Amino acid sequence: MSTEKRKIDENTLDALLHLSRLSPESTNMEVLKGQVDQIVEYFDLLSQYDDSQNPYDAYPSTVATELRDDEIVKGLEIPDVKKMTSEFMDGYFRVPKVLGEGA
């Protein structure tokens, strides 16, 4: 990578103004050009780091053959659910009121 700092040219700056819907009259061009040059320098700094590795290697992968079998298993029966809590009535769990006065 070269050590010379890249600067934004006028045509690119005009295109950025057009894309951002800014007008040259309402924008301090010298300040904007300096800010865009700082952004370009930041990307030059980032490009110094090695990115040749696959970024997806950092995350575990799942092989389709290692997934569990698609089996239907017996679920809980209603009498078993009633044994788990006293807050089960008419096929539903009773829970505290979320909305209203206490919220």
PDB file of N, CA, C and O in Angstrom, residues 52-95:
ATOM      1  N   SER A  52      -7.675 -11.372   4.686  1.00  0.00           N
ATOM      2  CA  SER A  52      -7.667 -12.478   3.738  1.00  0.00           C
ATOM      3  C   SER A  52      -8.400 -13.704   4.273  1.00  0.00           C
ATOM      4  O   SER A  52      -8.770 -14.580   3.515  1.00  0.00           O
ATOM      5  N   GLN A  53      -8.594 -13.758   5.587  1.00  0.00           N
ATOM      6  CA  GLN A  53      -9.303 -14.893   6.153  1.00  0.00           C
ATOM      7  C   GLN A  53     -10.801 -14.741   5.910  1.00  0.00           C
ATOM      8  O   GLN A  53     -11.315 -13.632   5.774  1.00  0.00           O
ATOM      9  N   ASN A  54     -11.467 -15.873   5.880  1.00  0.00           N
ATOM     10  CA  ASN A  54     -12.915 -15.863   5.709  1.00  0.00           C
ATOM     11  C   ASN A  54     -13.550 -15.360   7.006  1.00  0.00           C
ATOM     12  O   ASN A  54     -13.345 -15.953   8.059  1.00  0.00           O
ATOM     13  N   PRO A  55     -14.324 -14.273   6.965  1.00  0.00           N
ATOM     14  CA  PRO A  55     -14.917 -13.755   8.205  1.00  0.00           C
ATOM     15  C   PRO A  55     -15.926 -14.713   8.826  1.00  0.00           C
ATOM     16  O   PRO A  55     -16.221 -14.627  10.003  1.00  0.00           O
ATOM     17  N   TYR A  56     -16.429 -15.647   8.034  1.00  0.00           N
ATOM     18  CA  TYR A  56     -17.407 -16.583   8.562  1.00  0.00           C
ATOM     19  C   TYR A  56     -16.746 -17.725   9.331  1.00  0.00           C
ATOM     20  O   TYR A  56     -17.428 -18.528   9.954  1.00  0.00           O
ATOM     21  N   ASP A  57     -15.420 -17.815   9.297  1.00  0.00           N
ATOM     22  CA  ASP A  57     -14.727 -18.851  10.058  1.00  0.00           C
ATOM     23  C   ASP A  57     -14.826 -18.613  11.557  1.00  0.00           C
ATOM     24  O   ASP A  57     -14.597 -19.520  12.353  1.00  0.00           O
ATOM     25  N   ALA A  58     -15.131 -17.404  11.959  1.00  0.00           N
ATOM     26  CA  ALA A  58     -15.228 -17.090  13.375  1.00  0.00           C
ATOM     27  C   ALA A  58     -16.502 -17.651  14.004  1.00  0.00           C
ATOM     28  O   ALA A  58     -16.610 -17.737  15.218  1.00  0.00           O
ATOM     29  N   TYR A  59     -17.442 -18.042  13.192  1.00  0.00           N
ATOM     30  CA  TYR A  59     -18.717 -18.537  13.691  1.00  0.00           C
ATOM     31  C   TYR A  59     -18.825 -20.032  13.436  1.00  0.00           C
ATOM     32  O   TYR A  59     -18.406 -20.515  12.394  1.00  0.00           O
ATOM     33  N   PRO A  60     -19.395 -20.766  14.388  1.00  0.00           N
ATOM     34  CA  PRO A  60     -19.531 -22.206  14.167  1.00  0.00           C
ATOM     35  C   PRO A  60     -20.522 -22.493  13.044  1.00  0.00           C
ATOM     36  O   PRO A  60     -21.500 -21.788  12.856  1.00  0.00           O
ATOM     37  N   SER A  61     -20.227 -23.529  12.305  1.00  0.00           N
ATOM     38  CA  SER A  61     -21.125 -23.906  11.220  1.00  0.00           C
ATOM     39  C   SER A  61     -21.828 -25.199  11.583  1.00  0.00           C
ATOM     40  O   SER A  61     -21.336 -25.989  12.380  1.00  0.00           O
ATOM     41  N   THR A  62     -22.967 -25.410  10.995  1.00  0.00           N
ATOM     42  CA  THR A  62     -23.742 -26.614  11.224  1.00  0.00           C
ATOM     43  C   THR A  62     -23.860 -27.364   9.910  1.00  0.00           C
ATOM     44  O   THR A  62     -24.293 -26.799   8.913  1.00  0.00           O
ATOM     45  N   VAL A  63     -23.469 -28.605   9.948  1.00  0.00           N
ATOM     46  CA  VAL A  63     -23.579 -29.441   8.766  1.00  0.00           C
ATOM     47  C   VAL A  63     -24.972 -30.045   8.760  1.00  0.00           C
ATOM     48  O   VAL A  63     -25.481 -30.506   9.792  1.00  0.00           O
ATOM     49  N   ALA A  64     -25.603 -30.052   7.612  1.00  0.00           N
ATOM     50  CA  ALA A  64     -26.996 -30.505   7.527  1.00  0.00           C
ATOM     51  C   ALA A  64     -27.156 -31.954   7.949  1.00  0.00           C
ATOM     52  O   ALA A  64     -28.208 -32.339   8.459  1.00  0.00           O
ATOM     53  N   THR A  65     -26.129 -32.757   7.783  1.00  0.00           N
ATOM     54  CA  THR A  65     -26.250 -34.166   8.171  1.00  0.00           C
ATOM     55  C   THR A  65     -26.167 -34.352   9.681  1.00  0.00           C
ATOM     56  O   THR A  65     -26.502 -35.410  10.192  1.00  0.00           O
ATOM     57  N   GLU A  66     -25.724 -33.327  10.401  1.00  0.00           N
ATOM     58  CA  GLU A  66     -25.594 -33.426  11.847  1.00  0.00           C
ATOM     59  C   GLU A  66     -26.818 -32.901  12.585  1.00  0.00           C
ATOM     60  O   GLU A  66     -26.820 -32.828  13.808  1.00  0.00           O
ATOM     61  N   LEU A  67     -27.843 -32.501  11.874  1.00  0.00           N
ATOM     62  CA  LEU A  67     -29.051 -32.023  12.526  1.00  0.00           C
ATOM     63  C   LEU A  67     -29.821 -33.190  13.115  1.00  0.00           C
ATOM     64  O   LEU A  67     -29.682 -34.329  12.692  1.00  0.00           O
ATOM     65  N   ARG A  68     -30.637 -32.905  14.095  1.00  0.00           N
ATOM     66  CA  ARG A  68     -31.404 -33.982  14.717  1.00  0.00           C
ATOM     67  C   ARG A  68     -32.457 -34.487  13.743  1.00  0.00           C
ATOM     68  O   ARG A  68     -32.877 -33.792  12.815  1.00  0.00           O
ATOM     69  N   ASP A  69     -32.918 -35.710  13.982  1.00  0.00           N
ATOM     70  CA  ASP A  69     -33.951 -36.296  13.141  1.00  0.00           C
ATOM     71  C   ASP A  69     -35.281 -35.592  13.396  1.00  0.00           C
ATOM     72  O   ASP A  69     -35.551 -35.106  14.495  1.00  0.00           O
ATOM     73  N   ASP A  70     -36.098 -35.556  12.384  1.00  0.00           N
ATOM     74  CA  ASP A  70     -37.401 -34.914  12.480  1.00  0.00           C
ATOM     75  C   ASP A  70     -38.414 -35.949  12.964  1.00  0.00           C
ATOM     76  O   ASP A  70     -39.104 -36.577  12.172  1.00  0.00           O
ATOM     77  N   GLU A  71     -38.462 -36.121  14.286  1.00  0.00           N
ATOM     78  CA  GLU A  71     -39.338 -37.122  14.876  1.00  0.00           C
ATOM     79  C   GLU A  71     -40.449 -36.442  15.660  1.00  0.00           C
ATOM     80  O   GLU A  71     -40.230 -35.422  16.296  1.00  0.00           O
ATOM     81  N   ILE A  72     -41.594 -37.047  15.659  1.00  0.00           N
ATOM     82  CA  ILE A  72     -42.697 -36.577  16.488  1.00  0.00           C
ATOM     83  C   ILE A  72     -42.589 -37.293  17.825  1.00  0.00           C
ATOM     84  O   ILE A  72     -42.507 -38.517  17.881  1.00  0.00           O
ATOM     85  N   VAL A  73     -42.549 -36.513  18.900  1.00  0.00           N
ATOM     86  CA  VAL A  73     -42.468 -37.096  20.233  1.00  0.00           C
ATOM     87  C   VAL A  73     -43.705 -36.697  21.020  1.00  0.00           C
ATOM     88  O   VAL A  73     -44.351 -35.679  20.747  1.00  0.00           O
ATOM     89  N   LYS A  74     -44.012 -37.490  22.010  1.00  0.00           N
ATOM     90  CA  LYS A  74     -45.186 -37.245  22.834  1.00  0.00           C
ATOM     91  C   LYS A  74     -44.946 -36.018  23.705  1.00  0.00           C
ATOM     92  O   LYS A  74     -43.894 -35.871  24.325  1.00  0.00           O
ATOM     93  N   GLY A  75     -45.912 -35.136  23.745  1.00  0.00           N
ATOM     94  CA  GLY A  75     -45.821 -33.947  24.567  1.00  0.00           C
ATOM     95  C   GLY A  75     -46.386 -34.195  25.953  1.00  0.00           C
ATOM     96  O   GLY A  75     -46.659 -35.324  26.358  1.00  0.00           O
ATOM     97  N   LEU A  76     -46.549 -33.121  26.698  1.00  0.00           N
ATOM     98  CA  LEU A  76     -47.093 -33.230  28.049  1.00  0.00           C
ATOM     99  C   LEU A  76     -48.602 -33.434  28.006  1.00  0.00           C
ATOM    100  O   LEU A  76     -49.295 -32.829  27.193  1.00  0.00           O
ATOM    101  N   GLU A  77     -49.067 -34.241  28.900  1.00  0.00           N
ATOM    102  CA  GLU A  77     -50.507 -34.440  29.061  1.00  0.00           C
ATOM    103  C   GLU A  77     -51.028 -33.393  30.038  1.00  0.00           C
ATOM    104  O   GLU A  77     -50.305 -32.891  30.901  1.00  0.00           O
ATOM    105  N   ILE A  78     -52.299 -33.047  29.920  1.00  0.00           N
ATOM    106  CA  ILE A  78     -52.909 -32.028  30.767  1.00  0.00           C
ATOM    107  C   ILE A  78     -52.776 -32.372  32.247  1.00  0.00           C
ATOM    108  O   ILE A  78     -52.434 -31.491  33.049  1.00  0.00           O
ATOM    109  N   PRO A  79     -53.006 -33.595  32.688  1.00  0.00           N
ATOM    110  CA  PRO A  79     -52.834 -33.884  34.125  1.00  0.00           C
ATOM    111  C   PRO A  79     -51.403 -33.641  34.611  1.00  0.00           C
ATOM    112  O   PRO A  79     -51.197 -33.191  35.738  1.00  0.00           O
ATOM    113  N   ASP A  80     -50.406 -33.900  33.735  1.00  0.00           N
ATOM    114  CA  ASP A  80     -49.016 -33.649  34.116  1.00  0.00           C
ATOM    115  C   ASP A  80     -48.752 -32.153  34.243  1.00  0.00           C
ATOM    116  O   ASP A  80     -48.005 -31.715  35.119  1.00  0.00           O
ATOM    117  N   VAL A  81     -49.361 -31.355  33.390  1.00  0.00           N
ATOM    118  CA  VAL A  81     -49.187 -29.905  33.444  1.00  0.00           C
ATOM    119  C   VAL A  81     -49.834 -29.358  34.711  1.00  0.00           C
ATOM    120  O   VAL A  81     -49.289 -28.474  35.373  1.00  0.00           O
ATOM    121  N   LYS A  82     -50.987 -29.892  35.083  1.00  0.00           N
ATOM    122  CA  LYS A  82     -51.663 -29.428  36.293  1.00  0.00           C
ATOM    123  C   LYS A  82     -50.840 -29.716  37.538  1.00  0.00           C
ATOM    124  O   LYS A  82     -50.905 -28.968  38.503  1.00  0.00           O
ATOM    125  N   LYS A  83     -50.020 -30.769  37.509  1.00  0.00           N
ATOM    126  CA  LYS A  83     -49.167 -31.092  38.653  1.00  0.00           C
ATOM    127  C   LYS A  83     -48.012 -30.100  38.789  1.00  0.00           C
ATOM    128  O   LYS A  83     -47.470 -29.926  39.879  1.00  0.00           O
ATOM    129  N   MET A  84     -47.634 -29.450  37.704  1.00  0.00           N
ATOM    130  CA  MET A  84     -46.486 -28.546  37.711  1.00  0.00           C
ATOM    131  C   MET A  84     -46.786 -27.222  38.388  1.00  0.00           C
ATOM    132  O   MET A  84     -45.889 -26.592  38.945  1.00  0.00           O
ATOM    133  N   THR A  85     -48.014 -26.758  38.329  1.00  0.00           N
ATOM    134  CA  THR A  85     -48.354 -25.462  38.893  1.00  0.00           C
ATOM    135  C   THR A  85     -49.813 -25.441  39.311  1.00  0.00           C
ATOM    136  O   THR A  85     -50.645 -26.156  38.764  1.00  0.00           O
ATOM    137  N   SER A  86     -50.088 -24.594  40.276  1.00  0.00           N
ATOM    138  CA  SER A  86     -51.487 -24.421  40.692  1.00  0.00           C
ATOM    139  C   SER A  86     -52.158 -23.310  39.885  1.00  0.00           C
ATOM    140  O   SER A  86     -53.339 -23.044  40.076  1.00  0.00           O
ATOM    141  N   GLU A  87     -51.417 -22.680  38.980  1.00  0.00           N
ATOM    142  CA  GLU A  87     -51.935 -21.568  38.192  1.00  0.00           C
ATOM    143  C   GLU A  87     -52.434 -22.020  36.828  1.00  0.00           C
ATOM    144  O   GLU A  87     -52.449 -21.246  35.884  1.00  0.00           O
ATOM    145  N   PHE A  88     -52.832 -23.279  36.689  1.00  0.00           N
ATOM    146  CA  PHE A  88     -53.327 -23.813  35.423  1.00  0.00           C
ATOM    147  C   PHE A  88     -54.824 -24.043  35.556  1.00  0.00           C
ATOM    148  O   PHE A  88     -55.278 -24.766  36.437  1.00  0.00           O
ATOM    149  N   MET A  89     -55.601 -23.371  34.699  1.00  0.00           N
ATOM    150  CA  MET A  89     -57.050 -23.478  34.796  1.00  0.00           C
ATOM    151  C   MET A  89     -57.652 -23.440  33.394  1.00  0.00           C
ATOM    152  O   MET A  89     -57.290 -22.593  32.587  1.00  0.00           O
ATOM    153  N   ASP A  90     -58.540 -24.357  33.116  1.00  0.00           N
ATOM    154  CA  ASP A  90     -59.268 -24.413  31.844  1.00  0.00           C
ATOM    155  C   ASP A  90     -58.333 -24.448  30.630  1.00  0.00           C
ATOM    156  O   ASP A  90     -58.603 -23.845  29.594  1.00  0.00           O
ATOM    157  N   GLY A  91     -57.208 -25.120  30.768  1.00  0.00           N
ATOM    158  CA  GLY A  91     -56.301 -25.267  29.642  1.00  0.00           C
ATOM    159  C   GLY A  91     -55.337 -24.110  29.441  1.00  0.00           C
ATOM    160  O   GLY A  91     -54.634 -24.067  28.443  1.00  0.00           O
ATOM    161  N   TYR A  92     -55.285 -23.153  30.381  1.00  0.00           N
ATOM    162  CA  TYR A  92     -54.409 -21.988  30.256  1.00  0.00           C
ATOM    163  C   TYR A  92     -53.628 -21.785  31.543  1.00  0.00           C
ATOM    164  O   TYR A  92     -54.065 -22.178  32.621  1.00  0.00           O
ATOM    165  N   PHE A  93     -52.487 -21.128  31.431  1.00  0.00           N
ATOM    166  CA  PHE A  93     -51.729 -20.727  32.607  1.00  0.00           C
ATOM    167  C   PHE A  93     -52.174 -19.331  33.008  1.00  0.00           C
ATOM    168  O   PHE A  93     -52.293 -18.433  32.165  1.00  0.00           O
ATOM    169  N   ARG A  94     -52.411 -19.137  34.280  1.00  0.00           N
ATOM    170  CA  ARG A  94     -52.769 -17.813  34.779  1.00  0.00           C
ATOM    171  C   ARG A  94     -51.475 -17.071  35.080  1.00  0.00           C
ATOM    172  O   ARG A  94     -50.587 -17.597  35.757  1.00  0.00           O
ATOM    173  N   VAL A  95     -51.360 -15.877  34.545  1.00  0.00           N
ATOM    174  CA  VAL A  95     -50.153 -15.067  34.732  1.00  0.00           C
ATOM    175  C   VAL A  95     -50.545 -13.717  35.296  1.00  0.00           C
ATOM    176  O   VAL A  95     -51.700 -13.294  35.178  1.00  0.00           O
TER     177      VAL A  95
END
